[in-house]
Short mmCIF file of N, CA and C in Angstrom, two decimals:
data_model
loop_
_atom_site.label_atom_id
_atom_site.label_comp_id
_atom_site.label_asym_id
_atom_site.label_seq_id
_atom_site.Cartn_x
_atom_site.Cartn_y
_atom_site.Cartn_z
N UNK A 774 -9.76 -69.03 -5.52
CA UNK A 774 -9.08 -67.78 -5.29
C UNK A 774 -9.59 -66.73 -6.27
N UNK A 775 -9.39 -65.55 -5.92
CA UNK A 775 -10.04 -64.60 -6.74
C UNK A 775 -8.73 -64.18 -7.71
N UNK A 776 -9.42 -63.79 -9.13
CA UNK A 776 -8.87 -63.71 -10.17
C UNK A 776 -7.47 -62.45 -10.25
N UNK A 777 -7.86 -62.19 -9.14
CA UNK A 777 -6.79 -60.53 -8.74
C UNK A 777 -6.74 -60.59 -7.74
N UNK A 778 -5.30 -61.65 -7.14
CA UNK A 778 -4.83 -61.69 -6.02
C UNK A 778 -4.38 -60.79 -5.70
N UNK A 779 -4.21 -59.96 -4.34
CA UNK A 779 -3.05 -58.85 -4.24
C UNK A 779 -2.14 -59.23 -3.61
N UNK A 780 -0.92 -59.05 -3.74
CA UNK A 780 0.04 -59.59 -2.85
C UNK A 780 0.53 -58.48 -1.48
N UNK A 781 0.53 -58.76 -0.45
CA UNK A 781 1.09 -57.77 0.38
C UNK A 781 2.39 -57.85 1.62
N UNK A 782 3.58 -57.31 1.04
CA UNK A 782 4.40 -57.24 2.23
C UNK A 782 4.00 -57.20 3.18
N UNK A 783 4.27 -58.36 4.13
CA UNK A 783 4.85 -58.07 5.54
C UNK A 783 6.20 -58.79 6.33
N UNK A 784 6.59 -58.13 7.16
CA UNK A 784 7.78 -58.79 7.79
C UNK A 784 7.54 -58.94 9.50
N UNK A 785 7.70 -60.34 9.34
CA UNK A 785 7.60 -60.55 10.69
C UNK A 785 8.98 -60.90 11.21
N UNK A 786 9.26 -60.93 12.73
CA UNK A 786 10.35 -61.58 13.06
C UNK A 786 10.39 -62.81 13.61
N UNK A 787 10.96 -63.66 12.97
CA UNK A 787 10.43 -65.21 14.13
C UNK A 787 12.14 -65.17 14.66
N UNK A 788 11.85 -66.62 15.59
CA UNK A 788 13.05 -66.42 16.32
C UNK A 788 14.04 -68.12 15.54
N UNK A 789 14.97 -68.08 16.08
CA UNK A 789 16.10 -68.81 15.03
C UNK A 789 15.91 -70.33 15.38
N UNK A 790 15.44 -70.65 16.39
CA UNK A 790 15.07 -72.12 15.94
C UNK A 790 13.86 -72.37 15.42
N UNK A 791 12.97 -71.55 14.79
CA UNK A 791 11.77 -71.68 13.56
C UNK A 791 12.59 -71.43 12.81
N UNK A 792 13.33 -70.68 12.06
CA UNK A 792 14.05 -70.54 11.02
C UNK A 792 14.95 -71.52 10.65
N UNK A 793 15.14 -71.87 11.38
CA UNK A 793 16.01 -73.34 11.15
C UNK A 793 15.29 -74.59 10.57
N UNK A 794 14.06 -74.42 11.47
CA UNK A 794 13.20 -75.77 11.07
C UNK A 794 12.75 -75.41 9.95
N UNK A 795 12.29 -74.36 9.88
CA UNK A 795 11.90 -73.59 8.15
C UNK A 795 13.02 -73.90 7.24
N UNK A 796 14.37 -73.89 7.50
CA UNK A 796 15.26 -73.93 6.19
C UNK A 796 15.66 -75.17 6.04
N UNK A 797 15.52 -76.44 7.11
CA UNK A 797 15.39 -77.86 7.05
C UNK A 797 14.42 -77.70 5.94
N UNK A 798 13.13 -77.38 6.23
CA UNK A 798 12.22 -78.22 5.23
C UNK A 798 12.26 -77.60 4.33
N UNK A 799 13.00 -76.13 3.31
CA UNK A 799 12.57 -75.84 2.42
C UNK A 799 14.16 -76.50 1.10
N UNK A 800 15.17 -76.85 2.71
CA UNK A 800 16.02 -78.24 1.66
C UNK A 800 15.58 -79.60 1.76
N UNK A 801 14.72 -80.30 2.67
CA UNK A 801 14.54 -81.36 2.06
C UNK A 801 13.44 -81.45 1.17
N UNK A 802 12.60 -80.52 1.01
CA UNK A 802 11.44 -79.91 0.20
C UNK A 802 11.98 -79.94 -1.56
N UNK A 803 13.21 -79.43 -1.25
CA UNK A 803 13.90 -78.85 -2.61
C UNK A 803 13.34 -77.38 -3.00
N UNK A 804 12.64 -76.92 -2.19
CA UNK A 804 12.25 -75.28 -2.35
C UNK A 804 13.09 -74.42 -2.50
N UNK A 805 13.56 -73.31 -3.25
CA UNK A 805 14.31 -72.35 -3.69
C UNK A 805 14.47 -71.38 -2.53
N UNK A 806 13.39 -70.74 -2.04
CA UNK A 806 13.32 -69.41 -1.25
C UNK A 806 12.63 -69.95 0.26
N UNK A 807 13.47 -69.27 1.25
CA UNK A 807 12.56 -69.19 2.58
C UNK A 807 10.89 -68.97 2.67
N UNK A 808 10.80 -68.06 1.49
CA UNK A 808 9.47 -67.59 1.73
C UNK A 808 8.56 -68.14 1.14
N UNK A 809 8.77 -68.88 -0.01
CA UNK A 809 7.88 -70.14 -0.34
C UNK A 809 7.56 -70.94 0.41
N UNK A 810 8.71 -71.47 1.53
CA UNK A 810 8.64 -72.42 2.25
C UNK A 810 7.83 -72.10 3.19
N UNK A 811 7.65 -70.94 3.55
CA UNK A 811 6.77 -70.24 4.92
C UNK A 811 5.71 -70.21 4.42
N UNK A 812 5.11 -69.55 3.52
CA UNK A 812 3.74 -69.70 2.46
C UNK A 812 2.99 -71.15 2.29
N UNK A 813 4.15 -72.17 2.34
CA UNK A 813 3.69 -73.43 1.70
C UNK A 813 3.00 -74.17 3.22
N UNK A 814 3.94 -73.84 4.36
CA UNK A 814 3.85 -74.56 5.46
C UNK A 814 2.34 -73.67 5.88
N UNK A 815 2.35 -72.19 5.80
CA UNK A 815 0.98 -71.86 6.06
C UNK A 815 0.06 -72.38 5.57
N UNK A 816 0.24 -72.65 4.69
CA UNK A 816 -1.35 -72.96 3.97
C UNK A 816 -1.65 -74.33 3.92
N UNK A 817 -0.59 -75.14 4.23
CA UNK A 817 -0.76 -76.25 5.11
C UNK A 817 -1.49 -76.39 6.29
N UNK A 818 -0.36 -75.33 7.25
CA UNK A 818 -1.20 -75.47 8.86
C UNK A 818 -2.65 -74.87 8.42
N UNK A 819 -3.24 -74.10 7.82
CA UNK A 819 -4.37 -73.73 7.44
C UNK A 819 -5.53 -74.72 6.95
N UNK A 820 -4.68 -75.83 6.42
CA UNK A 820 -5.77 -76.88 5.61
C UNK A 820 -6.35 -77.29 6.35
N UNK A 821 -5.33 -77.79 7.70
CA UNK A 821 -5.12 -78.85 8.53
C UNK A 821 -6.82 -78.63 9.31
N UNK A 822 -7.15 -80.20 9.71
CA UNK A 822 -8.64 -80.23 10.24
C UNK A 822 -7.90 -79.74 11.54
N UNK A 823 -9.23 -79.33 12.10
CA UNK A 823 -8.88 -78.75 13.76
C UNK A 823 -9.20 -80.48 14.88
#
């Protein structure tokens, strides 16, 4: 990663049964914030081989 990340707002809207499954895993995760949990799962689905 480069040494001067920028961070940038955005807001999307998802709909309430992703949010749900999102706030399942960011308690059995033990994650603090929704948005960690969304960050964490991206860059997951991102790793992931095709």
């Amino acid at each position: 990663m480069h040494e001067k990340q920028k961070n940038h707002a955005q807001f999307v809207r998802l709909p309430t049964d992703i949010l749900k499954m999102i706030d399942k895993y960011k308690e059995t995760k033990g994650i603090s914030s929704r948005n960690e949990a969304i960050l964490e799962l991206i860059k997951k689905g991102l790793n992931k081989p095709d």
